[in-house]
Amino acid sequence: MEKIPMLVLAPLPDFLMAPLHAAHVCHDYFHAEDKNALLSEVGTEIRGIVMAGGSVSPVPLLERLPKLEIISVFGVGYDGVPVDWCQGHGIRVTNTPDVLTEDVADTASALVLMTSRRLIAANRFLHAEAWTRGPFPLAHALRGKRAGIVGLGRIGKAIAQRLEAHGMSVAYHGRARQAVAWEYFESLIELAEMADFLIVACPGGAATKHLINAAVLTALGAKGTLINIARGSVVDETALIAALQSGIIRGAGLDVFENEPQVPEALMQCENAVLLPHLGSGTHETRHEMARLVVENLAAHFSGKPLLTPVC
Ligand code: 8YV
């Protein structure tokens, strides 16, 4: 069978690239030194794109791929894909939902624990041999605390269940009230005023850009910690840095940033922030399942079968 020309827009793991190379001719756009030359050479032949959750496939790039049929995202978030444009041009989009829900929720839960119990600082304290001079300062308990979840999708719900197991109460904000027992806040500001932990779990993209702004952080206040496992774009990072520096909020636990993999120096200097390198879904088990979905969606498409996980 003739191999299908594909464009790869992100650095992807070997266990995904191996089956992709077996079935397709993969052109590495991400590492190409002269991206324009690569597009001039192979653009008119490309029939599929593979990209990651945090990467982008802008319209000017897609316009140079007249035979493009499918974009397969190695991730649940497809905010980097112009989905309306794709729909209008008959291009299918797929992602990898469900298989990463538990790991991302575990990461959010870990960030809540790390920030409340100051576990990273405690680890540094021990390594600095400070324990011999006295005990580590007391931290804050989770039981009885209130979590406000922004975006109660699959991941938001899995986070809620974990935090309830820690004895916390849960409320949420989103586009609409859902048929769940957790309290709904139509106002994000009111949710932030109530919350000890404001947890961002909504999709990225234009609709949620800088949803967490200076006003929301002020409402969260000195009792509050911001957790973000969604997309860096949802939080106004400049406002967040100011809020962390001046004690407007107590702390932050972040797995995602506005301009990954760049993290502002000022944010790295914040002692009250726990920062992770976008590893929410980063386990062997989950990333292999995500890779399987990418490969199976492409195979389904190119053999005329329905997609396993269609976005459109
Ligand atoms: C991955 C993600 O980090 O699922 C998403 O939307 O951002 C992550 O799971 C990413 O897609 C893998 O590179």
Tab-separated table of C-alpha atoms and ligand atoms in Angstrom:
chain	number	residue	atom	x	y	z
A	1	MET	CA	0.000	0.000	0.000
A	2	GLU	CA	1.274	3.466	-0.844
A	3	LYS	CA	2.414	5.474	2.150
A	4	ILE	CA	0.484	8.660	2.837
A	5	PRO	CA	2.379	11.980	3.193
A	6	MET	CA	1.922	13.519	6.634
A	7	LEU	CA	3.177	16.678	8.328
A	8	VAL	CA	4.319	16.404	11.961
A	9	LEU	CA	3.982	19.710	13.836
A	10	ALA	CA	5.341	18.754	17.256
A	11	PRO	CA	8.067	16.666	18.861
A	12	LEU	CA	6.349	13.313	19.427
A	13	PRO	CA	7.553	10.211	21.298
A	14	ASP	CA	9.269	7.341	19.479
A	15	PHE	CA	6.454	4.937	20.328
A	16	LEU	CA	4.119	7.169	18.304
A	17	MET	CA	6.567	7.993	15.526
A	18	ALA	CA	7.386	4.296	14.885
A	19	PRO	CA	3.843	3.306	13.792
A	20	LEU	CA	3.426	6.637	11.992
A	21	HIS	CA	6.590	6.007	9.957
A	22	ALA	CA	5.382	2.484	9.199
A	23	ALA	CA	2.141	3.676	7.603
A	24	HIS	CA	3.029	7.146	6.321
A	25	VAL	CA	5.779	9.328	4.944
A	26	CYS	CA	6.275	11.730	7.858
A	27	HIS	CA	7.691	15.197	7.177
A	28	ASP	CA	9.087	16.789	10.325
A	29	TYR	CA	7.806	20.376	10.208
A	30	PHE	CA	8.646	21.022	13.865
A	31	HIS	CA	12.384	20.397	13.474
A	32	ALA	CA	12.677	21.689	9.873
A	33	GLU	CA	15.141	24.581	9.702
A	34	ASP	CA	13.471	26.081	6.632
A	35	LYS	CA	9.764	25.482	7.215
A	36	ASN	CA	8.793	27.519	4.179
A	37	ALA	CA	11.033	25.415	1.929
A	38	LEU	CA	9.559	22.208	3.361
A	39	LEU	CA	6.035	23.448	2.626
A	40	SER	CA	7.006	24.495	-0.905
A	41	GLU	CA	8.464	21.052	-1.478
A	42	VAL	CA	5.782	18.771	0.004
A	43	GLY	CA	2.810	21.002	0.976
A	44	THR	CA	0.651	20.089	-2.006
A	45	GLU	CA	0.989	16.360	-1.235
A	46	ILE	CA	0.230	16.390	2.511
A	47	ARG	CA	-2.990	14.546	3.470
A	48	GLY	CA	-2.689	14.490	7.251
A	49	ILE	CA	-1.268	16.465	10.177
A	50	VAL	CA	-0.181	15.091	13.531
A	51	MET	CA	0.314	17.632	16.305
A	52	ALA	CA	0.349	17.830	20.109
A	53	GLY	CA	-2.135	19.350	22.531
A	54	GLY	CA	-0.110	22.508	23.014
A	55	SER	CA	0.884	23.046	19.374
A	56	VAL	CA	-0.849	25.143	16.703
A	57	SER	CA	-1.905	24.635	13.083
A	58	PRO	CA	-2.723	28.172	11.931
A	59	VAL	CA	-4.911	28.837	8.867
A	60	PRO	CA	-2.028	30.244	6.722
A	61	LEU	CA	-0.221	26.926	7.188
A	62	LEU	CA	-3.334	24.870	6.404
A	63	GLU	CA	-3.975	26.954	3.273
A	64	ARG	CA	-0.718	25.611	1.868
A	65	LEU	CA	-1.948	22.012	2.181
A	66	PRO	CA	-4.701	21.707	-0.469
A	67	LYS	CA	-5.007	17.909	-0.105
A	68	LEU	CA	-5.247	17.953	3.706
A	69	GLU	CA	-7.956	15.576	4.987
A	70	ILE	CA	-7.325	15.110	8.688
A	71	ILE	CA	-5.629	16.670	11.726
A	72	SER	CA	-4.905	14.239	14.543
A	73	VAL	CA	-4.101	15.861	17.898
A	74	PHE	CA	-1.964	13.894	20.375
A	75	GLY	CA	-3.832	15.406	23.320
A	76	VAL	CA	-7.355	16.226	24.452
A	77	GLY	CA	-7.058	19.989	23.947
A	78	TYR	CA	-7.487	21.089	20.341
A	79	ASP	CA	-7.410	24.834	20.967
A	80	GLY	CA	-4.445	25.044	18.561
A	81	VAL	CA	-6.648	23.887	15.663
A	82	PRO	CA	-8.956	26.316	13.785
A	83	VAL	CA	-11.870	23.897	14.041
A	84	ASP	CA	-14.471	26.127	12.316
A	85	TRP	CA	-12.136	26.633	9.358
A	86	CYS	CA	-11.500	22.885	9.190
A	87	GLN	CA	-15.219	22.168	9.249
A	88	GLY	CA	-15.754	24.664	6.436
A	89	HIS	CA	-13.042	22.970	4.360
A	90	GLY	CA	-14.087	19.370	5.014
A	91	ILE	CA	-11.014	18.609	7.135
A	92	ARG	CA	-11.591	16.161	9.972
A	93	VAL	CA	-10.102	16.709	13.424
A	94	THR	CA	-9.492	14.079	16.113
A	95	ASN	CA	-8.057	14.191	19.637
A	96	THR	CA	-7.326	11.801	22.527
A	97	PRO	CA	-9.989	12.318	25.217
A	98	ASP	CA	-10.769	10.055	28.212
A	99	VAL	CA	-7.494	8.103	28.288
A	100	LEU	CA	-5.693	10.998	30.018
A	101	THR	CA	-8.455	12.140	32.381
A	102	GLU	CA	-7.221	10.311	35.478
A	103	ASP	CA	-3.577	11.322	35.117
A	104	VAL	CA	-4.398	14.995	34.595
A	105	ALA	CA	-6.764	14.914	37.591
A	106	ASP	CA	-4.018	13.243	39.660
A	107	THR	CA	-1.677	16.075	38.673
A	108	ALA	CA	-4.215	18.710	39.766
A	109	SER	CA	-4.732	16.888	43.052
A	110	ALA	CA	-0.956	16.649	43.534
A	111	LEU	CA	-0.612	20.401	42.945
A	112	VAL	CA	-3.275	21.058	45.586
A	113	LEU	CA	-1.306	18.904	48.042
A	114	MET	CA	2.070	20.330	47.075
A	115	THR	CA	0.900	23.915	47.514
A	116	SER	CA	-1.150	23.423	50.698
A	117	ARG	CA	1.454	21.283	52.496
A	118	ARG	CA	4.425	23.098	50.913
A	119	LEU	CA	5.970	19.769	49.981
A	120	ILE	CA	8.493	21.162	47.489
A	121	ALA	CA	9.753	23.683	50.056
A	122	ALA	CA	9.894	20.884	52.647
A	123	ASN	CA	11.974	18.754	50.295
A	124	ARG	CA	14.370	21.677	49.704
A	125	PHE	CA	14.488	22.268	53.486
A	126	LEU	CA	15.615	18.687	54.127
A	127	HIS	CA	18.191	18.694	51.322
A	128	ALA	CA	19.603	21.956	52.708
A	129	GLU	CA	20.126	20.100	56.023
A	130	ALA	CA	17.933	22.654	57.797
A	131	TRP	CA	16.021	19.958	59.753
A	132	THR	CA	18.821	19.596	62.299
A	133	ARG	CA	18.247	23.257	63.237
A	134	GLY	CA	14.492	22.864	63.835
A	135	PRO	CA	11.218	21.568	62.372
A	136	PHE	CA	9.689	22.636	59.045
A	137	PRO	CA	7.007	25.337	59.536
A	138	LEU	CA	3.386	24.182	59.794
A	139	ALA	CA	1.312	24.122	56.602
A	140	HIS	CA	-2.440	24.119	55.832
A	141	ALA	CA	-4.836	21.130	55.968
A	142	LEU	CA	-7.086	20.251	53.032
A	143	ARG	CA	-10.101	18.951	54.959
A	144	GLY	CA	-12.864	21.505	55.241
A	145	LYS	CA	-11.368	23.669	52.486
A	146	ARG	CA	-13.355	24.752	49.433
A	147	ALA	CA	-12.427	23.982	45.837
A	148	GLY	CA	-13.793	26.074	42.972
A	149	ILE	CA	-13.433	24.284	39.656
A	150	VAL	CA	-13.489	26.360	36.472
A	151	GLY	CA	-14.721	24.021	33.748
A	152	LEU	CA	-16.511	20.902	34.925
A	153	GLY	CA	-15.763	18.591	32.006
A	154	ARG	CA	-14.417	15.057	32.276
A	155	ILE	CA	-11.181	16.248	33.875
A	156	GLY	CA	-12.917	18.768	36.160
A	157	LYS	CA	-15.213	16.031	37.487
A	158	ALA	CA	-12.299	13.652	38.109
A	159	ILE	CA	-10.545	16.446	40.036
A	160	ALA	CA	-13.702	17.096	42.068
A	161	GLN	CA	-13.913	13.430	43.109
A	162	ARG	CA	-10.298	13.422	44.246
A	163	LEU	CA	-10.654	16.610	46.271
A	164	GLU	CA	-13.789	15.313	47.978
A	165	ALA	CA	-11.710	12.303	49.057
A	166	HIS	CA	-9.421	14.832	50.794
A	167	GLY	CA	-12.431	16.166	52.729
A	168	MET	CA	-12.850	19.310	50.630
A	169	SER	CA	-16.131	20.747	49.378
A	170	VAL	CA	-16.531	21.387	45.653
A	171	ALA	CA	-18.302	24.050	43.600
A	172	TYR	CA	-17.885	24.920	39.942
A	173	HIS	CA	-18.267	27.558	37.266
A	174	GLY	CA	-18.813	26.901	33.572
A	175	ARG	CA	-20.977	27.846	30.642
A	176	ALA	CA	-23.995	26.078	32.147
A	177	ARG	CA	-25.263	24.351	35.277
A	178	GLN	CA	-24.922	20.570	35.092
A	179	ALA	CA	-26.937	17.704	36.583
A	180	VAL	CA	-24.442	17.130	39.412
A	181	ALA	CA	-24.648	17.566	43.185
A	182	TRP	CA	-21.832	20.147	43.310
A	183	GLU	CA	-22.843	23.785	43.722
A	184	TYR	CA	-22.914	25.887	40.541
A	185	PHE	CA	-21.683	29.493	40.461
A	186	GLU	CA	-22.805	31.508	37.472
A	187	SER	CA	-20.300	34.184	38.503
A	188	LEU	CA	-16.602	33.331	38.294
A	189	ILE	CA	-15.807	36.210	40.660
A	190	GLU	CA	-18.173	34.780	43.284
A	191	LEU	CA	-16.634	31.320	42.876
A	192	ALA	CA	-13.166	32.848	43.387
A	193	GLU	CA	-14.365	34.767	46.472
A	194	MET	CA	-15.613	31.509	47.958
A	195	ALA	CA	-12.695	29.239	46.978
A	196	ASP	CA	-9.561	28.296	48.878
A	197	PHE	CA	-8.356	26.576	45.700
A	198	LEU	CA	-9.438	27.893	42.314
A	199	ILE	CA	-8.733	25.109	39.827
A	200	VAL	CA	-8.629	25.792	36.100
A	201	ALA	CA	-9.801	22.788	34.052
A	202	CYS	CA	-11.553	24.423	31.083
A	203	PRO	CA	-10.489	24.318	27.417
A	204	GLY	CA	-8.033	26.903	26.095
A	205	GLY	CA	-8.658	29.103	23.072
A	206	ALA	CA	-10.106	32.525	22.326
A	207	ALA	CA	-13.260	32.016	24.426
A	208	THR	CA	-11.296	31.511	27.652
A	209	LYS	CA	-8.228	33.701	27.030
A	210	HIS	CA	-7.249	35.477	30.271
A	211	LEU	CA	-10.482	34.354	31.949
A	212	ILE	CA	-8.417	34.329	35.145
A	213	ASN	CA	-7.469	38.012	35.272
A	214	ALA	CA	-6.472	40.498	37.980
A	215	ALA	CA	-10.089	40.875	39.164
A	216	VAL	CA	-10.525	37.111	39.610
A	217	LEU	CA	-7.199	36.852	41.455
A	218	THR	CA	-8.192	39.730	43.740
A	219	ALA	CA	-11.469	37.910	44.462
A	220	LEU	CA	-9.530	34.714	45.245
A	221	GLY	CA	-7.547	36.753	47.734
A	222	ALA	CA	-4.910	35.941	50.341
A	223	LYS	CA	-6.710	32.768	51.483
A	224	GLY	CA	-6.568	31.383	47.964
A	225	THR	CA	-4.345	29.306	45.695
A	226	LEU	CA	-4.664	29.093	41.917
A	227	ILE	CA	-4.158	25.694	40.258
A	228	ASN	CA	-3.908	25.414	36.457
A	229	ILE	CA	-3.682	22.100	34.603
A	230	ALA	CA	-5.598	23.333	31.525
A	231	ARG	CA	-3.908	25.866	29.264
A	232	GLY	CA	-1.595	28.748	30.099
A	233	SER	CA	-3.691	31.037	27.894
A	234	VAL	CA	-6.593	30.894	30.378
A	235	VAL	CA	-4.566	32.809	32.993
A	236	ASP	CA	-3.210	36.340	32.589
A	237	GLU	CA	0.344	35.385	33.591
A	238	THR	CA	1.447	38.984	34.181
A	239	ALA	CA	-1.464	39.539	36.579
A	240	LEU	CA	-0.709	36.205	38.250
A	241	ILE	CA	2.954	37.097	38.825
A	242	ALA	CA	1.916	40.440	40.354
A	243	ALA	CA	-0.629	38.665	42.597
A	244	LEU	CA	1.972	36.122	43.765
A	245	GLN	CA	4.630	38.789	44.375
A	246	SER	CA	2.384	41.098	46.372
A	247	GLY	CA	0.541	38.409	48.351
A	248	ILE	CA	-2.819	39.182	46.724
A	249	ILE	CA	-3.151	35.372	46.527
A	250	ARG	CA	-1.439	32.805	48.732
A	251	GLY	CA	0.094	30.646	46.040
A	252	ALA	CA	-0.155	28.877	42.706
A	253	GLY	CA	0.355	25.379	41.340
A	254	LEU	CA	0.868	25.437	37.584
A	255	ASP	CA	1.415	22.687	35.012
A	256	VAL	CA	0.857	24.989	32.019
A	257	PHE	CA	2.138	28.393	30.906
A	258	GLU	CA	1.310	31.060	28.360
A	259	ASN	CA	4.429	30.597	26.236
A	260	GLU	CA	5.657	27.037	26.797
A	261	PRO	CA	8.368	25.933	27.220
A	262	GLN	CA	9.352	29.468	28.243
A	263	VAL	CA	8.470	30.292	31.864
A	264	PRO	CA	8.983	33.912	32.948
A	265	GLU	CA	11.964	34.383	35.269
A	266	ALA	CA	9.749	36.418	37.634
A	267	LEU	CA	7.397	33.442	38.014
A	268	MET	CA	10.309	31.089	38.713
A	269	GLN	CA	11.432	33.462	41.461
A	270	CYS	CA	8.055	33.172	43.263
A	271	GLU	CA	8.613	30.993	46.330
A	272	ASN	CA	4.838	30.550	46.650
A	273	ALA	CA	4.491	28.891	43.220
A	274	VAL	CA	4.918	25.200	42.396
A	275	LEU	CA	5.747	24.864	38.698
A	276	LEU	CA	5.638	21.684	36.599
A	277	PRO	CA	6.731	21.228	32.954
A	278	HIS	CA	3.292	20.386	31.415
A	279	LEU	CA	3.356	16.766	32.570
A	280	GLY	CA	-0.342	16.287	33.377
A	281	SER	CA	-0.764	13.347	30.991
A	282	GLY	CA	2.903	12.375	31.155
A	283	THR	CA	2.878	8.728	32.197
A	284	HIS	CA	3.954	5.688	30.166
A	285	GLU	CA	0.461	4.222	30.416
A	286	THR	CA	-1.444	7.295	29.298
A	287	ARG	CA	0.903	8.515	26.572
A	288	HIS	CA	0.879	5.012	25.004
A	289	GLU	CA	-2.938	5.040	25.022
A	290	MET	CA	-2.913	8.514	23.453
A	291	ALA	CA	-0.505	7.288	20.773
A	292	ARG	CA	-2.735	4.298	20.059
A	293	LEU	CA	-5.715	6.626	19.536
A	294	VAL	CA	-3.744	8.864	17.157
A	295	VAL	CA	-2.664	5.858	15.065
A	296	GLU	CA	-6.101	4.202	15.089
A	297	ASN	CA	-7.913	7.413	14.176
A	298	LEU	CA	-5.615	7.919	11.183
A	299	ALA	CA	-5.982	4.276	10.124
A	300	ALA	CA	-9.768	4.541	10.428
A	301	HIS	CA	-9.870	7.719	8.354
A	302	PHE	CA	-7.632	6.468	5.552
A	303	SER	CA	-9.591	3.208	5.294
A	304	GLY	CA	-12.941	5.007	5.140
A	305	LYS	CA	-14.124	3.968	8.601
A	306	PRO	CA	-15.655	6.240	11.299
A	307	LEU	CA	-13.194	8.005	13.594
A	308	LEU	CA	-12.853	6.674	17.148
A	309	THR	CA	-12.735	10.126	18.731
A	310	PRO	CA	-13.946	12.765	16.281
A	311	VAL	CA	-13.886	16.476	17.092
A	312	CYS	CA	-15.402	17.232	13.692
B	1	8YV	C1	-0.077	16.793	26.302
B	1	8YV	C2	-2.222	18.198	26.499
B	1	8YV	O1	0.881	17.463	27.045
B	1	8YV	O2	-3.980	16.681	26.224
B	1	8YV	C3	-3.595	17.837	26.086
B	1	8YV	O3	-4.317	18.715	25.624
B	1	8YV	O4	-1.870	19.319	26.521
B	1	8YV	C4	-1.318	17.116	26.967
B	1	8YV	O5	-1.928	15.944	27.273
B	1	8YV	C5	0.338	16.951	24.934
B	1	8YV	O6	-0.627	16.932	23.974
B	1	8YV	C6	1.461	15.975	24.613
B	1	8YV	O7	2.446	16.616	23.991
